Short mmCIF file of N, CA and C in Angstrom, two decimals:
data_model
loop_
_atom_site.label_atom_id
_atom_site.label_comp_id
_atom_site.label_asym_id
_atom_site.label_seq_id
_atom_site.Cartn_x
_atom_site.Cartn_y
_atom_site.Cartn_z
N UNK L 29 0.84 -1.17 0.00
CA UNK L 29 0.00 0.00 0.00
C UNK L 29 0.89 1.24 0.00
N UNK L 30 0.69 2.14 -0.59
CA UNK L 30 1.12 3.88 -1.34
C UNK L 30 0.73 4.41 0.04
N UNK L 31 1.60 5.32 0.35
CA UNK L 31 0.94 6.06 1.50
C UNK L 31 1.33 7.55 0.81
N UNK L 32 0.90 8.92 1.25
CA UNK L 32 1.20 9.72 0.49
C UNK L 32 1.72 10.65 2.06
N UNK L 33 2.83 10.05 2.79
CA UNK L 33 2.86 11.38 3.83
C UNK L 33 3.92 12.03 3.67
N UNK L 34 4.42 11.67 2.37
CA UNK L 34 5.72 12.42 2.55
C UNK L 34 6.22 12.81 0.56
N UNK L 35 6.20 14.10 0.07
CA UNK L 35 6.76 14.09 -1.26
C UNK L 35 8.29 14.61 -1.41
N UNK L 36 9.26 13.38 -1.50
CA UNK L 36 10.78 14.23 -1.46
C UNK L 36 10.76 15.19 -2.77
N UNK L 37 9.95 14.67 -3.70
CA UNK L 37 10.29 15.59 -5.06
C UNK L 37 9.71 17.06 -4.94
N UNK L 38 8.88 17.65 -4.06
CA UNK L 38 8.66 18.64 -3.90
C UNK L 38 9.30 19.99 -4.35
N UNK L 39 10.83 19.61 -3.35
CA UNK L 39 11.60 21.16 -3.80
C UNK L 39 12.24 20.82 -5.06
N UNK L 40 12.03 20.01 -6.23
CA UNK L 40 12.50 19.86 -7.53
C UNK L 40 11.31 20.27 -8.39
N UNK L 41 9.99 20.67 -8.11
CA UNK L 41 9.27 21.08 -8.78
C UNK L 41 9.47 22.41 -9.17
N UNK L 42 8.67 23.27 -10.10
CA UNK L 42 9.29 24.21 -10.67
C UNK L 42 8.78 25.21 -9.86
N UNK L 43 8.98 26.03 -9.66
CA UNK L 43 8.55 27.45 -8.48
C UNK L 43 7.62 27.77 -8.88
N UNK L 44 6.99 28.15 -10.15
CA UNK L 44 5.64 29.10 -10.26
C UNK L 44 4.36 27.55 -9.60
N UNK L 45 4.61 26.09 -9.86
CA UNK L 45 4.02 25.15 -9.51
C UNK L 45 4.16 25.11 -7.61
N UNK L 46 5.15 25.48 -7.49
CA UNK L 46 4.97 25.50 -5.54
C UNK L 46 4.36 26.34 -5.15
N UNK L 47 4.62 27.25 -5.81
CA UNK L 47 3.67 29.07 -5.45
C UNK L 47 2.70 28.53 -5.53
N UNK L 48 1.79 27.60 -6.13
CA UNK L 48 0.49 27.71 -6.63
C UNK L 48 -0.05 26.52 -5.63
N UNK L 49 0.82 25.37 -5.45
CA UNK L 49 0.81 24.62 -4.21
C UNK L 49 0.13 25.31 -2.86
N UNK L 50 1.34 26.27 -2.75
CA UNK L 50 0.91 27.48 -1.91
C UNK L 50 -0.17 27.51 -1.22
N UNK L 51 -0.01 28.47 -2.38
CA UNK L 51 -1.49 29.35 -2.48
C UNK L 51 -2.72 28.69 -2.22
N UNK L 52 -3.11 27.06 -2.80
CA UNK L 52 -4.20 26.46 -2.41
C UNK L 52 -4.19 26.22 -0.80
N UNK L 53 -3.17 26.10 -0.80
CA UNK L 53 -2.80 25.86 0.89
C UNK L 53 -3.51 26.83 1.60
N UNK L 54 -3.16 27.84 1.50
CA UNK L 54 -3.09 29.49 2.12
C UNK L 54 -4.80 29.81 2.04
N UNK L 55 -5.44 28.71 0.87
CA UNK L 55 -6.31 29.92 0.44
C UNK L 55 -7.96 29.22 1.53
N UNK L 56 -7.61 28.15 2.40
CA UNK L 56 -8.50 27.63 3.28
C UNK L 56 -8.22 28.25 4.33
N UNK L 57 -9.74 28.56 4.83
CA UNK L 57 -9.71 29.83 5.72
C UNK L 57 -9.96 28.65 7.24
N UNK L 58 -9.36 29.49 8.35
CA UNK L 58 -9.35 28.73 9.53
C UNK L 58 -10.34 30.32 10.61
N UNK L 59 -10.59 29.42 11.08
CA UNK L 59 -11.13 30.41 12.78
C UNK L 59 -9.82 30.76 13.66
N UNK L 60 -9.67 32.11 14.22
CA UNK L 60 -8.68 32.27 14.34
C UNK L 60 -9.29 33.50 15.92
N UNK L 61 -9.22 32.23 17.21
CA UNK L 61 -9.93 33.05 18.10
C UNK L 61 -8.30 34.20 18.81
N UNK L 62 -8.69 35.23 19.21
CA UNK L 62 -8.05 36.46 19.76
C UNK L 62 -9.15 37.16 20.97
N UNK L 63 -8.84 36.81 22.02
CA UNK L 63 -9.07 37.35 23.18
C UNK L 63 -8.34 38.40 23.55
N UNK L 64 -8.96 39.45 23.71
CA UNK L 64 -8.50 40.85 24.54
C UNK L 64 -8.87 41.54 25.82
N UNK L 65 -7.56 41.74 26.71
CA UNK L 65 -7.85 42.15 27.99
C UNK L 65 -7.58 43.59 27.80
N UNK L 66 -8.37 44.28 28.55
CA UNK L 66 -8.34 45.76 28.65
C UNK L 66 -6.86 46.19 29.31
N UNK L 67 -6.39 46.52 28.75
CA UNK L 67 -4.65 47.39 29.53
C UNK L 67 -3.91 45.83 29.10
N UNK L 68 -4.59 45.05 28.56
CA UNK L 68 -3.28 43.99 27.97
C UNK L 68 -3.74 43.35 26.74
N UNK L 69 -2.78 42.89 25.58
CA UNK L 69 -2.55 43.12 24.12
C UNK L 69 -3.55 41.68 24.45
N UNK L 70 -3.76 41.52 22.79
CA UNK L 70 -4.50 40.14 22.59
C UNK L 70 -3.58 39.38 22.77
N UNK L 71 -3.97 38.03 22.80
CA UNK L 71 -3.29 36.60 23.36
C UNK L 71 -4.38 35.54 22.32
N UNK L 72 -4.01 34.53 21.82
CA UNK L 72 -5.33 33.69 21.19
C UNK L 72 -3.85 31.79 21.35
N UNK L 73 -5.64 31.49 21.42
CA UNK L 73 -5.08 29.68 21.90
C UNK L 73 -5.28 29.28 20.51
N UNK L 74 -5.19 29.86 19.47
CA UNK L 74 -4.90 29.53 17.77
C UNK L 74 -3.79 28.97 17.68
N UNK L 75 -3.53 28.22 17.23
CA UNK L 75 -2.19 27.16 16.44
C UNK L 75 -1.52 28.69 15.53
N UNK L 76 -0.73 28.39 15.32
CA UNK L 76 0.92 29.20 14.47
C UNK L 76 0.28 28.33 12.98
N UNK L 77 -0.23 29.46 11.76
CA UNK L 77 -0.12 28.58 10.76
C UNK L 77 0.74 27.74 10.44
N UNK L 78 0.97 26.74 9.99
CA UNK L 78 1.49 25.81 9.68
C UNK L 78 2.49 25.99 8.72
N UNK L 79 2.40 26.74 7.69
CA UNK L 79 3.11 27.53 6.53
C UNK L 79 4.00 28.37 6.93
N UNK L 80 3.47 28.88 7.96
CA UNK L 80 5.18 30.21 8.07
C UNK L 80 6.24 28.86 8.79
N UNK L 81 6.07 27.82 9.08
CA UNK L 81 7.11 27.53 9.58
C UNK L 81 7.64 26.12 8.69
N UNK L 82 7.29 25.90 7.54
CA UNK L 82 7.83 24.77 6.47
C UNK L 82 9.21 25.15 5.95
N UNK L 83 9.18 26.43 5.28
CA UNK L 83 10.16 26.55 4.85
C UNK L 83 10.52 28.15 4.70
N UNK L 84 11.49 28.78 3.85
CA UNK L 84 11.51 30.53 3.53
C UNK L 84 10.28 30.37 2.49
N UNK L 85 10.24 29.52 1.56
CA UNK L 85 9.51 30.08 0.14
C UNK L 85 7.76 30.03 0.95
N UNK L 86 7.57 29.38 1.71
CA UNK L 86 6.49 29.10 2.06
C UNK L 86 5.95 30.39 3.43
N UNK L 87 7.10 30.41 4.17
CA UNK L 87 7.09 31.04 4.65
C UNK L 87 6.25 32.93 4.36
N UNK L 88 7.63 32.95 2.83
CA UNK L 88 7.11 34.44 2.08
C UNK L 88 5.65 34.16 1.56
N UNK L 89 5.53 33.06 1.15
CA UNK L 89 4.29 33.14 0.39
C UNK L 89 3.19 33.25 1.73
N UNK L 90 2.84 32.83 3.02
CA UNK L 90 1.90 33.11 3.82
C UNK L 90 1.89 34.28 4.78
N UNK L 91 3.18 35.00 4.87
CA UNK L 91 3.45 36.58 5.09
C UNK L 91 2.76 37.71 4.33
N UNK L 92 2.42 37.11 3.05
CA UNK L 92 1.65 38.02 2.04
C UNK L 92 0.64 37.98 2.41
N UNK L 93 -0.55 36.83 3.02
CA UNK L 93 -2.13 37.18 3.35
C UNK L 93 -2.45 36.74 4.77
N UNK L 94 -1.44 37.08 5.65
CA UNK L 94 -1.39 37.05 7.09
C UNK L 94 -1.40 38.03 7.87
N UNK L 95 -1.86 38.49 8.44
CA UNK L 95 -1.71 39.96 9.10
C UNK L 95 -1.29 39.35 10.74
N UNK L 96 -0.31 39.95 11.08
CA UNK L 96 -0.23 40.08 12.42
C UNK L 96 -1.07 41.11 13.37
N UNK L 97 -1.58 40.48 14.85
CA UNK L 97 -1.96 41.78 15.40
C UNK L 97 -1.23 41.59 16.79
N UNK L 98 -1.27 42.45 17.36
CA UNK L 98 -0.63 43.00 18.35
C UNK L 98 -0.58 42.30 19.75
N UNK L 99 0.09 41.78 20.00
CA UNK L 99 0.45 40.85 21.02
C UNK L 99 0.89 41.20 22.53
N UNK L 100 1.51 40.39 23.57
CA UNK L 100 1.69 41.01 24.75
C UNK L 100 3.26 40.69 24.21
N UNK L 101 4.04 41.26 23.86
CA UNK L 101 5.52 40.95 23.52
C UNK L 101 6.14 39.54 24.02
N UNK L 102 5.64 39.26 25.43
CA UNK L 102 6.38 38.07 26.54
C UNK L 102 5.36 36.69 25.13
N UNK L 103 4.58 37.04 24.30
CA UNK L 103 3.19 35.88 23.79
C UNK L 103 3.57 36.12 22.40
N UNK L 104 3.36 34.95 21.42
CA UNK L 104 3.49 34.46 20.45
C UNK L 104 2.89 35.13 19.95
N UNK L 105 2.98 35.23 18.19
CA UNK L 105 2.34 36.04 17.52
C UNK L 105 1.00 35.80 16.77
N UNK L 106 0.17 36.54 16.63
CA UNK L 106 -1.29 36.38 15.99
C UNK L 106 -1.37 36.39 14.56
N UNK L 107 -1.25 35.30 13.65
CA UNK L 107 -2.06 35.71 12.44
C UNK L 107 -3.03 35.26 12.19
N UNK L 108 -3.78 36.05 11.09
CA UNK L 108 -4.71 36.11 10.75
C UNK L 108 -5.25 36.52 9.18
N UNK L 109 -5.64 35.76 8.52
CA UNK L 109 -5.60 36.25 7.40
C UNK L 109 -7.40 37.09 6.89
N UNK L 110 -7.16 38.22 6.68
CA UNK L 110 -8.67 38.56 7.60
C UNK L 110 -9.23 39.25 6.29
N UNK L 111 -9.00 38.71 5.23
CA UNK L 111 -9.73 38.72 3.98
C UNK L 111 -10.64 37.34 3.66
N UNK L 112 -10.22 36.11 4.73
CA UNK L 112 -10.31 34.46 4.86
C UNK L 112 -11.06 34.23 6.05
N UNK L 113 -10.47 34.07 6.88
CA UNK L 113 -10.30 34.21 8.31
C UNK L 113 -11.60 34.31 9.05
N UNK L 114 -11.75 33.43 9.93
CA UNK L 114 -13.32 33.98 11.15
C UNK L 114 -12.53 34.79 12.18
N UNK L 115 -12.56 35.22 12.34
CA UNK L 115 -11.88 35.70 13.76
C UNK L 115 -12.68 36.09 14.71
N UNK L 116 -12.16 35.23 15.62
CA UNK L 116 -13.61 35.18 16.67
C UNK L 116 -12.86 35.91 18.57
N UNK L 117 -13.39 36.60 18.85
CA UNK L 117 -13.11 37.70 19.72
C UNK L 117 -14.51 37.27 20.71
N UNK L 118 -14.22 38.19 21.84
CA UNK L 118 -15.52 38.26 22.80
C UNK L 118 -16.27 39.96 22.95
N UNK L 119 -16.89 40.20 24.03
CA UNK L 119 -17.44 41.51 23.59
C UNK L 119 -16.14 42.72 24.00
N UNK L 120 -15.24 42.51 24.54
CA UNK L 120 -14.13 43.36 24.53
C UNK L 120 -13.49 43.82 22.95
N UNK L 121 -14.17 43.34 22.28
CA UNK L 121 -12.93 43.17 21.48
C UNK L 121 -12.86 45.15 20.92
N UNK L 122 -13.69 45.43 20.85
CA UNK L 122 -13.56 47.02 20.61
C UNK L 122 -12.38 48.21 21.33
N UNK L 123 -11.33 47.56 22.28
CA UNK L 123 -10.37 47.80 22.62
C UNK L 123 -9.27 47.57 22.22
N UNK L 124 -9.59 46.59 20.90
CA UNK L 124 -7.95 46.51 19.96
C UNK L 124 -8.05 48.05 19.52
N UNK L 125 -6.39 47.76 18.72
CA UNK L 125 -6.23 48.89 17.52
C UNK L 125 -7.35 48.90 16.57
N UNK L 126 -7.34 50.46 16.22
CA UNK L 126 -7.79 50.29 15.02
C UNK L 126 -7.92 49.87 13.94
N UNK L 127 -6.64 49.79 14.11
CA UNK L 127 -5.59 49.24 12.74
C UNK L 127 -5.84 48.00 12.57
N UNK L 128 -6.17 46.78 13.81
CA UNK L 128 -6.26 45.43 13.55
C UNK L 128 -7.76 45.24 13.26
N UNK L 129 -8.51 46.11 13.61
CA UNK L 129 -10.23 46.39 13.61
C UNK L 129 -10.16 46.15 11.47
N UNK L 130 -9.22 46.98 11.24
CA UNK L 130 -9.73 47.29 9.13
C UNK L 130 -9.35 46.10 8.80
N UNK L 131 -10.41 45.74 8.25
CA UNK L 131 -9.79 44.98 6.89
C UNK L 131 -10.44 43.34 7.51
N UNK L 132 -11.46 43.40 8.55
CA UNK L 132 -11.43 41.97 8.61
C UNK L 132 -12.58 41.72 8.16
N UNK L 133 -13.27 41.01 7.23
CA UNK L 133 -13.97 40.59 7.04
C UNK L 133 -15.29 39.19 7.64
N UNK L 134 -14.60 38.97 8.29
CA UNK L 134 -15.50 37.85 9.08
C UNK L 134 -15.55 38.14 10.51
N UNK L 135 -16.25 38.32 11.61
CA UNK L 135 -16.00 38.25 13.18
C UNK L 135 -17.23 37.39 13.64
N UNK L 136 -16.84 36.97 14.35
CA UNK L 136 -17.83 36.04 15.67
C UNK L 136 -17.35 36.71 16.85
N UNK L 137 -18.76 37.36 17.14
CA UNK L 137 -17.72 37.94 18.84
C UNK L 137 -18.58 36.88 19.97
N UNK L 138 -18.65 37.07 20.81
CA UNK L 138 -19.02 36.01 22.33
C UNK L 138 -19.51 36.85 23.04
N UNK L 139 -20.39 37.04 23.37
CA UNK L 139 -20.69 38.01 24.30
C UNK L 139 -21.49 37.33 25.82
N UNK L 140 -20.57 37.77 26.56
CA UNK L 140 -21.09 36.93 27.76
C UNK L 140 -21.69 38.25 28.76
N UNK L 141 -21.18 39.66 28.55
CA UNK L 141 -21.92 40.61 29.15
C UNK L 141 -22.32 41.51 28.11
N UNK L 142 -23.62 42.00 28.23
CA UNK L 142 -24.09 42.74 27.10
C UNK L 142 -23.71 44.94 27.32
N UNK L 143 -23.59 44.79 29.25
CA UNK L 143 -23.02 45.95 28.91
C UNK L 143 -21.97 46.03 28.73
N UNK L 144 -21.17 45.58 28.44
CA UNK L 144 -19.55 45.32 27.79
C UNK L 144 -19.75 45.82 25.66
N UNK L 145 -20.93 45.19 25.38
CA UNK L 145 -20.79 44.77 24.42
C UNK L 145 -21.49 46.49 23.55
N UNK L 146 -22.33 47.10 24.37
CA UNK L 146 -23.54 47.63 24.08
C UNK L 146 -22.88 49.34 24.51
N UNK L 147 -22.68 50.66 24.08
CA UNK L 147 -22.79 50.80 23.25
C UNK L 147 -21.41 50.45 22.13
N UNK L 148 -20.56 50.73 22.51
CA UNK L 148 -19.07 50.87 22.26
C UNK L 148 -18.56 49.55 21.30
N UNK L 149 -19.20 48.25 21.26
CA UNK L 149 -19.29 46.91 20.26
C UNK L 149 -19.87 47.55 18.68
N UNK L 150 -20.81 47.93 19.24
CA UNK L 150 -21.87 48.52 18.02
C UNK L 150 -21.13 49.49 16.76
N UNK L 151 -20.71 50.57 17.39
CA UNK L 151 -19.80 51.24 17.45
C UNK L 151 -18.53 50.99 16.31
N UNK L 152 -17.63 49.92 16.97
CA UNK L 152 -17.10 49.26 16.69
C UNK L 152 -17.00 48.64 15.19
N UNK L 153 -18.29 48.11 15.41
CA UNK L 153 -18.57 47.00 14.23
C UNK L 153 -19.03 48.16 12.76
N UNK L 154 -19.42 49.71 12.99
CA UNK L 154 -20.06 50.59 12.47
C UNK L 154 -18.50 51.17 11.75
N UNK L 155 -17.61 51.27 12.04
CA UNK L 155 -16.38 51.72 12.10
C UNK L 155 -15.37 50.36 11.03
N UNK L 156 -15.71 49.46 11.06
CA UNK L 156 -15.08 48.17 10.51
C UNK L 156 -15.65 48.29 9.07
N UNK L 157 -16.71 49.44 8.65
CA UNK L 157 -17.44 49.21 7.01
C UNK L 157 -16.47 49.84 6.76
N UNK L 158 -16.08 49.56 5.06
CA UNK L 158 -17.18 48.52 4.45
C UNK L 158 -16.61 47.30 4.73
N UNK L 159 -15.59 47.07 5.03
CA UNK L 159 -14.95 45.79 5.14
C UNK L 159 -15.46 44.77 5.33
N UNK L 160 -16.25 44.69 6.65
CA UNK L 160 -16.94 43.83 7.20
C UNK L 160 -18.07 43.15 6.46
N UNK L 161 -18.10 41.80 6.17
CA UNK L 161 -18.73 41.01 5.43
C UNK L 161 -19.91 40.06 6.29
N UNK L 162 -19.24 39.95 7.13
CA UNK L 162 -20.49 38.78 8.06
C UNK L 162 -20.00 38.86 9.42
N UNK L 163 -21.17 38.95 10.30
CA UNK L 163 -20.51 39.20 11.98
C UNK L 163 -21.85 37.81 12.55
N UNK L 164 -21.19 37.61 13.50
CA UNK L 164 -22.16 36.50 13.68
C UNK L 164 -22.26 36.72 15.23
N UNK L 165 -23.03 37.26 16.28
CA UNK L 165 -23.33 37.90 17.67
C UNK L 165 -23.71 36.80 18.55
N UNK L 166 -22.91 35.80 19.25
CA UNK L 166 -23.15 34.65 20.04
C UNK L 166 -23.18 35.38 21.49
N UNK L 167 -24.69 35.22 21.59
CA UNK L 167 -24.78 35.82 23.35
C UNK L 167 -24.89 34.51 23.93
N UNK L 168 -24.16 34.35 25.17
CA UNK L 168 -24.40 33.63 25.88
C UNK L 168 -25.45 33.05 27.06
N UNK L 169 -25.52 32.15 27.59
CA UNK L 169 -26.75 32.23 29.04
C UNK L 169 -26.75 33.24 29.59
N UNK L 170 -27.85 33.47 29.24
CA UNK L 170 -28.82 34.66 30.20
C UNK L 170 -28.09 35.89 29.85
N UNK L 171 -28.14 36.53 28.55
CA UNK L 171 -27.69 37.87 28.14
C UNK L 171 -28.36 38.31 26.49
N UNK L 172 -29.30 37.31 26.48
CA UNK L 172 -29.68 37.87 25.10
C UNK L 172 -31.19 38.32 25.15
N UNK L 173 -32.09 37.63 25.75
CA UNK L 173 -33.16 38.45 26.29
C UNK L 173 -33.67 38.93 27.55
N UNK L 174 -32.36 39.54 28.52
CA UNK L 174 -33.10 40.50 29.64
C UNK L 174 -33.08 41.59 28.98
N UNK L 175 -33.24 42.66 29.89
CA UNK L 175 -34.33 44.16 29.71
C UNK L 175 -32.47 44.53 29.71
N UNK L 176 -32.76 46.05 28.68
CA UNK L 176 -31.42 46.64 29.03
C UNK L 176 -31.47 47.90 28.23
N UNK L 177 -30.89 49.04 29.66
CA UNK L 177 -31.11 50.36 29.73
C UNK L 177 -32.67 50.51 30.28
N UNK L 178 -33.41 50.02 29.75
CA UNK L 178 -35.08 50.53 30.25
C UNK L 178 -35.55 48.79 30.37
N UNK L 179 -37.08 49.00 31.26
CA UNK L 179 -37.61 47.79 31.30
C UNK L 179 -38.24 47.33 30.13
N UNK L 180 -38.03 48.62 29.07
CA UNK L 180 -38.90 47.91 27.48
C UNK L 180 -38.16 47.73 25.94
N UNK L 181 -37.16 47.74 26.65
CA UNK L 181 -36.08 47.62 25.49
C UNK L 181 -34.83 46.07 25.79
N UNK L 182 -35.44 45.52 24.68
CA UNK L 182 -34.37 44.14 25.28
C UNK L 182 -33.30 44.37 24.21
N UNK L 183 -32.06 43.45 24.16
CA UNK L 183 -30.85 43.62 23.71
C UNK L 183 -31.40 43.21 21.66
N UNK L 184 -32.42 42.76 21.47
CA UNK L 184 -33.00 42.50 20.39
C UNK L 184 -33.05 43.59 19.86
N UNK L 185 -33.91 44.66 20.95
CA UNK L 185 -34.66 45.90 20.67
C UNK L 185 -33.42 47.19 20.11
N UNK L 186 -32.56 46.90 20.87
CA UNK L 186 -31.21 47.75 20.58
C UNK L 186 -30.53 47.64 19.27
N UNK L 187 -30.46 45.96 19.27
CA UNK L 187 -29.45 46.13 17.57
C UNK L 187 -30.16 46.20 16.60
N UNK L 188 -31.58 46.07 16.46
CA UNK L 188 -32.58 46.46 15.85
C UNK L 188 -32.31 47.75 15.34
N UNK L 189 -32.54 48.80 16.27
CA UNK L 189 -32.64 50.14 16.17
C UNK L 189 -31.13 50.72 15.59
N UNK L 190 -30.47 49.98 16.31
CA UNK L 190 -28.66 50.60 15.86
C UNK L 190 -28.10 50.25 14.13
N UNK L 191 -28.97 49.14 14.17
CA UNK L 191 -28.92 48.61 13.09
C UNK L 191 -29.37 49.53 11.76
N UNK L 192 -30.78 50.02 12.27
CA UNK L 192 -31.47 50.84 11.25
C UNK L 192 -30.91 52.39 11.20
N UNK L 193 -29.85 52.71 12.09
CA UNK L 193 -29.71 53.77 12.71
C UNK L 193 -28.30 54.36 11.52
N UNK L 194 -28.71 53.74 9.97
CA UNK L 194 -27.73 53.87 8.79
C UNK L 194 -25.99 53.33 8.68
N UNK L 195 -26.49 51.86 8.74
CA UNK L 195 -24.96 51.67 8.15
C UNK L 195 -24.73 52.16 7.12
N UNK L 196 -23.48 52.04 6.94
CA UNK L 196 -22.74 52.28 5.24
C UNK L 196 -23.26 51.23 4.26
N UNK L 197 -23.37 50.15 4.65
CA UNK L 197 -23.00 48.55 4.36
C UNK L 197 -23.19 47.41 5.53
N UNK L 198 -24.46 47.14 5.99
CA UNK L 198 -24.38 46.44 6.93
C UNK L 198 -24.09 45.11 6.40
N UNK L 199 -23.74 44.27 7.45
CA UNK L 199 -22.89 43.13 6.90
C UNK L 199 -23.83 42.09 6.99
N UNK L 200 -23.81 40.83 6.78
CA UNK L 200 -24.37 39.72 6.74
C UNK L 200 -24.45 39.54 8.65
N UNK L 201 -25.43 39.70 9.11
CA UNK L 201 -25.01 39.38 10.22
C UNK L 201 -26.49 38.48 11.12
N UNK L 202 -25.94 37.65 12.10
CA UNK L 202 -26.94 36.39 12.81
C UNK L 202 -26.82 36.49 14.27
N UNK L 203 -27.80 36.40 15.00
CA UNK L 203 -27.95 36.46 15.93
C UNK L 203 -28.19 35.47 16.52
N UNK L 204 -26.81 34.43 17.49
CA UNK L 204 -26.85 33.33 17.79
C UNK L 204 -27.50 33.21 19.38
N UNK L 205 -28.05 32.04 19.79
CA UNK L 205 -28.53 30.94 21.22
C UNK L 205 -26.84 30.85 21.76
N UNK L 206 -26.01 30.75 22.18
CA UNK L 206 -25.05 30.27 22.43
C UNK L 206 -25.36 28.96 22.74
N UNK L 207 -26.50 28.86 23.92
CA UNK L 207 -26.64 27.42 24.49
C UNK L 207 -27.36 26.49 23.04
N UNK L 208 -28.01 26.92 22.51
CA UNK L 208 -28.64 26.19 21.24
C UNK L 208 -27.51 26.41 20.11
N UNK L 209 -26.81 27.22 19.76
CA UNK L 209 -26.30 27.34 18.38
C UNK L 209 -27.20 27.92 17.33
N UNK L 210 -28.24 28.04 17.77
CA UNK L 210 -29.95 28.33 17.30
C UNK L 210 -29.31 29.74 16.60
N UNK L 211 -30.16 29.97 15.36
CA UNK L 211 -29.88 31.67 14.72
C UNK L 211 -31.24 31.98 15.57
N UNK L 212 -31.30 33.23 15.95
CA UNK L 212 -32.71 33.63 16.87
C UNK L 212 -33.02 35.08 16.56
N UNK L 213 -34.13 35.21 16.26
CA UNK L 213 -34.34 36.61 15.84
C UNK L 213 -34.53 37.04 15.05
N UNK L 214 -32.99 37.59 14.69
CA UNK L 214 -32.36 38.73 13.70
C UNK L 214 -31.73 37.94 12.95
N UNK L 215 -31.37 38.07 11.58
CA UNK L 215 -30.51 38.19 10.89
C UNK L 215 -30.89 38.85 9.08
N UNK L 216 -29.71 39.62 8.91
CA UNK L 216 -29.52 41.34 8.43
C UNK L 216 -28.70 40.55 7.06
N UNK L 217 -29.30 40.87 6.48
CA UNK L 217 -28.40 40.37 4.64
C UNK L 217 -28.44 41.33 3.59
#
């Protein structure tokens, strides 16, 4: 029996054929969670693509659609390729850079407190157009339908209104059960 775990002929193939190797490689998008503490850089329990560390050619080639973001210096580095990429954050996440905020196209945030999330998330996500392609809002137990700010406005009632309240480009976005996985509600296309 052929097993295929290993190709020595690889680096004898012709370069524009490895580039393209590559590239199929590169071009499957992974979830790529980044947790942020307030007064400290993101940190994420994401694996190190696999590609920056094969070889140089492979290396350059996944430096091109990887973005680093900003780390605690003592912690490994974050990529993310955020044209691909889920990148999944919690309701803090509106305390990164700006800079790591452009250009991502996919987010899943977590939201386990809604005043964390509410107004300054919103905000956030309003600030990320047009970029932003699909956000997917996983509230957790017991934070997606209590009362909040008034006794007649639930957290439904809010992104509702914020929602209509003129994006540029609102994004594809779903309003998850955490405990179900359930889409509930809302969802904006």
């Amino acid at each position: 029996m052929l097993t295929c775990n290993e190709f020595h002929l690889f680096p004898s193939l012709p370069s524009e054929i490895r580039i393209n190797i590559w590239g199929i490689v590169l071009s499957i998008p992974r979830n790529v969670t980044l947790d942020y503490k307030c007064g400290v850089r993101s940190f994420s329990p994401s694996t190190l693509p696999a590609l920056l560390q094969v070889c140089r050619e492979s290396r350059f080639e996944s430096l091109q659609i990887y973005k680093t973001f900003r780390t605690d210096s003592r912690l490994k580095n974050i990529y993310g390729a955020i044209s691909q990429d889920t990148i999944i954050t919690s309701e803090t996440f509106d305390g990164m850079w700006k800079a790591e905020l452009q250009g991502i196209q996919k987010l899943q945030i977590i939201i386990n407190r809604t005043n964390r999330f509410f107004p300054f998330g919103i905000t956030a996500l309003k600030k990320m157009q047009p970029d932003l392609k699909e956000v997917e809002l996983v509230f957790e137990e017991g934070v997606l339908y209590p009362r909040y700010r008034s006794a007649f406005q639930t957290v439904m009632d809010v992104l509702c209104f914020e929602i209509a309240q003129g994006w540029d480009s609102c994004p594809d976005m779903k309003v998850i059960n955490g405990q179900t996985g359930e889409i509930v509600g809302l969802e904006y296309q």
